[in-house]
Coordinates of C-alpha atoms in Angstrom, one line a residue:
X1 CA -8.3 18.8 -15.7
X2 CA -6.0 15.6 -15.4
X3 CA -3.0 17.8 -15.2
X4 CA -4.5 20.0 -12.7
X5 CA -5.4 16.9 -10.6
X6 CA -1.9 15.4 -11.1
X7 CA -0.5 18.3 -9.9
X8 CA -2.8 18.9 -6.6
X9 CA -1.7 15.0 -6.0
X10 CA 2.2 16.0 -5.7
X11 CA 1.9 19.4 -4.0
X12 CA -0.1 16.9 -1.3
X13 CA 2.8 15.0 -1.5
X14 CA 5.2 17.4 -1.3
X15 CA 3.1 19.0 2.2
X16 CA 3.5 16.1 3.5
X17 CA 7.1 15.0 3.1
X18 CA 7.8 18.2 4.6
X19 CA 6.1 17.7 7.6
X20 CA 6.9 14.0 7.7
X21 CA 9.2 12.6 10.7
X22 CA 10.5 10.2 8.5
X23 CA 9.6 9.4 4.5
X24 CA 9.8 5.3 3.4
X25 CA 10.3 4.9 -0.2
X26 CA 9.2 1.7 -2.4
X27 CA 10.3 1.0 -6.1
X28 CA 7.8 -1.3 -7.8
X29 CA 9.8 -2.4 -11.1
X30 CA 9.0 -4.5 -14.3
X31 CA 11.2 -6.6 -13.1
X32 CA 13.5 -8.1 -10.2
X33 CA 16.1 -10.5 -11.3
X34 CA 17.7 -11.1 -14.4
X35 CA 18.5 -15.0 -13.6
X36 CA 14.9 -15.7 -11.7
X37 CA 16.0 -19.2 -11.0
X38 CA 16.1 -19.8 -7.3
X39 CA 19.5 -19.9 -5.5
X40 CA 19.8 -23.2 -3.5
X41 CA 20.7 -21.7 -0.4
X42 CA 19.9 -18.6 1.1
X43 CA 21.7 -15.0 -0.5
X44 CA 23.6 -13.2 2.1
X45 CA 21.8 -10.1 2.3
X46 CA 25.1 -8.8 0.6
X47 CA 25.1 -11.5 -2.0
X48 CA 21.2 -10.2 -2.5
X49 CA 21.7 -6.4 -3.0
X50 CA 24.8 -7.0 -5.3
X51 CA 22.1 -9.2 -7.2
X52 CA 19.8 -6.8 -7.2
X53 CA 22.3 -3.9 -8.1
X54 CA 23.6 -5.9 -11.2
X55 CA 20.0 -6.3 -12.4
X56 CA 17.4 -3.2 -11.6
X57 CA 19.1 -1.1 -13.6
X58 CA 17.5 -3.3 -17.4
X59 CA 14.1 -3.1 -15.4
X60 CA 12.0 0.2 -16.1
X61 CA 10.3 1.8 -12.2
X62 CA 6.8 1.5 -12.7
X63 CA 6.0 3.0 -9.6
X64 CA 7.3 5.0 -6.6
X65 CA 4.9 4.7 -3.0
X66 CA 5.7 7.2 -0.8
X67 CA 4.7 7.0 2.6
X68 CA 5.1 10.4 4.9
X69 CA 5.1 8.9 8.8
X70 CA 4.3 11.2 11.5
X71 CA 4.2 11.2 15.1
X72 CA 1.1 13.1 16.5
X73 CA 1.5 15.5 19.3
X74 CA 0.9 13.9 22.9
X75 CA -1.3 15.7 25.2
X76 CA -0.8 16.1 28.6
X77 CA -3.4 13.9 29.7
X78 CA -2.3 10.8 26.8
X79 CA 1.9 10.7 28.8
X80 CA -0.1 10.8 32.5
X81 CA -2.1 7.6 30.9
X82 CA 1.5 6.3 29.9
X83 CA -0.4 6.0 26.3
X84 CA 1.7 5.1 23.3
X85 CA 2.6 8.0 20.4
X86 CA 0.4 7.5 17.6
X87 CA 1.8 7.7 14.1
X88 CA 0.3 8.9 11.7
X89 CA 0.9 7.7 8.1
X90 CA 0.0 8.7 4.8
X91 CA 0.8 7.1 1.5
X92 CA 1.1 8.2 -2.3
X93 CA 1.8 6.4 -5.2
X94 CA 3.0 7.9 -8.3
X95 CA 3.2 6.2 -11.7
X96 CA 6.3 7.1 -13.3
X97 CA 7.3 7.3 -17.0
X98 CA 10.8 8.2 -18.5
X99 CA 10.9 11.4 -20.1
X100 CA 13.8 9.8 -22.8
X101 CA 12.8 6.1 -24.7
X102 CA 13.9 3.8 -23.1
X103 CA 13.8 0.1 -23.5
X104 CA 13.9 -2.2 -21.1
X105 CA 13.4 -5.8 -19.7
X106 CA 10.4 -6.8 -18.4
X107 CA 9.6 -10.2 -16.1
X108 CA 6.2 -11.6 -16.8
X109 CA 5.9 -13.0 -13.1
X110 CA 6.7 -9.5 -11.9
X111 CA 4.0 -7.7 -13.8
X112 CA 1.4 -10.8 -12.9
X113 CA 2.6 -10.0 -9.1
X114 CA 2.2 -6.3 -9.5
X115 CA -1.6 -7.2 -11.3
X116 CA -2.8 -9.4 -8.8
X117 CA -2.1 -6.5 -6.3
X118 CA -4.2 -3.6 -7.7
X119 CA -1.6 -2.3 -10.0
X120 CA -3.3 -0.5 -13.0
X121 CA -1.5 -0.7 -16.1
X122 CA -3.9 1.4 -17.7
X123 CA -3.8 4.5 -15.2
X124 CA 0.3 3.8 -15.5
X125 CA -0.2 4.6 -19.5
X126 CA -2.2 7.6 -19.0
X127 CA -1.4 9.5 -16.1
X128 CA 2.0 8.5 -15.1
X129 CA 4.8 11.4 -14.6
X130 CA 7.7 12.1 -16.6
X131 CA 10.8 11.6 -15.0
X132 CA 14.6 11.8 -15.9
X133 CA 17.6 9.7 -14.7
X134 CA 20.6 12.1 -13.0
X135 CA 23.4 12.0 -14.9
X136 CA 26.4 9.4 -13.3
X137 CA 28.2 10.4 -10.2
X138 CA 31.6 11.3 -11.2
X139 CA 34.0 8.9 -10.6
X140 CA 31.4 6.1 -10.7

């Protein structure tokens, strides 16, 4: 039955990326930064996605929201009102798990941040989905 359910939550999914204007992905991880410590000035947003590229990959992905925006149809009667497009969005969350053991670093503020925010840690252990990592880009 869980399996079943599981898979009726990514063929929803799946409808809706296809029908989606645009698809926003988020990343919740165990982690962000290896060195937490606060920089004394501001990062360049450069400076922070090199940071952030150095340490994600020792973090495991807990989580991956999708959200599936759409712009609904306007009728004849909402562009002689000069009414605005409506969107409409719908989100999905989906608890992953790596197929291969994996060890990894995990940042106790992080996972008291992702807690504090409705993150289940016991639905993550028993219903999350297997994933697997592509192999590197050649050349990279």
């Amino acid at each position: 039955a869980a399996a079943a359910a599981a898979g009726e939550l990514v063929a929803r999914c799946v409808s809706d990326i296809e029908v989606a204007d645009f698809v926003a992905l988020d990343l919740e991880f165990s982690g962000l930064f290896l060195s937490p410590e606060r920089e004394r000035q501001a990062l360049t947003l450069e400076a922070y996605f090199k940071k952030c590229i150095e340490s994600i990959p020792h973090f495991l992905p807990l989580q991956l929201g999708i959200c599936c925006a759409r712009q609904r149809p306007q009728t004849a009667a909402d562009l002689q009102q000069q009414k605005q497009p409506v969107w409409e969005l719908r989100a999905h969350e989906l608890n992953l798990w790596p197929s291969d053991k994996r060890i990894f670093t995990a940042d106790l503020q992080s996972l008291r941040f992702l807690r504090a925010h409705g993150f289940d840690f016991n639905a993550f252990f028993e219903r999350a989905h297997a994933y697997s990592r592509l192999p590197p880009a050649a050349g990279a």
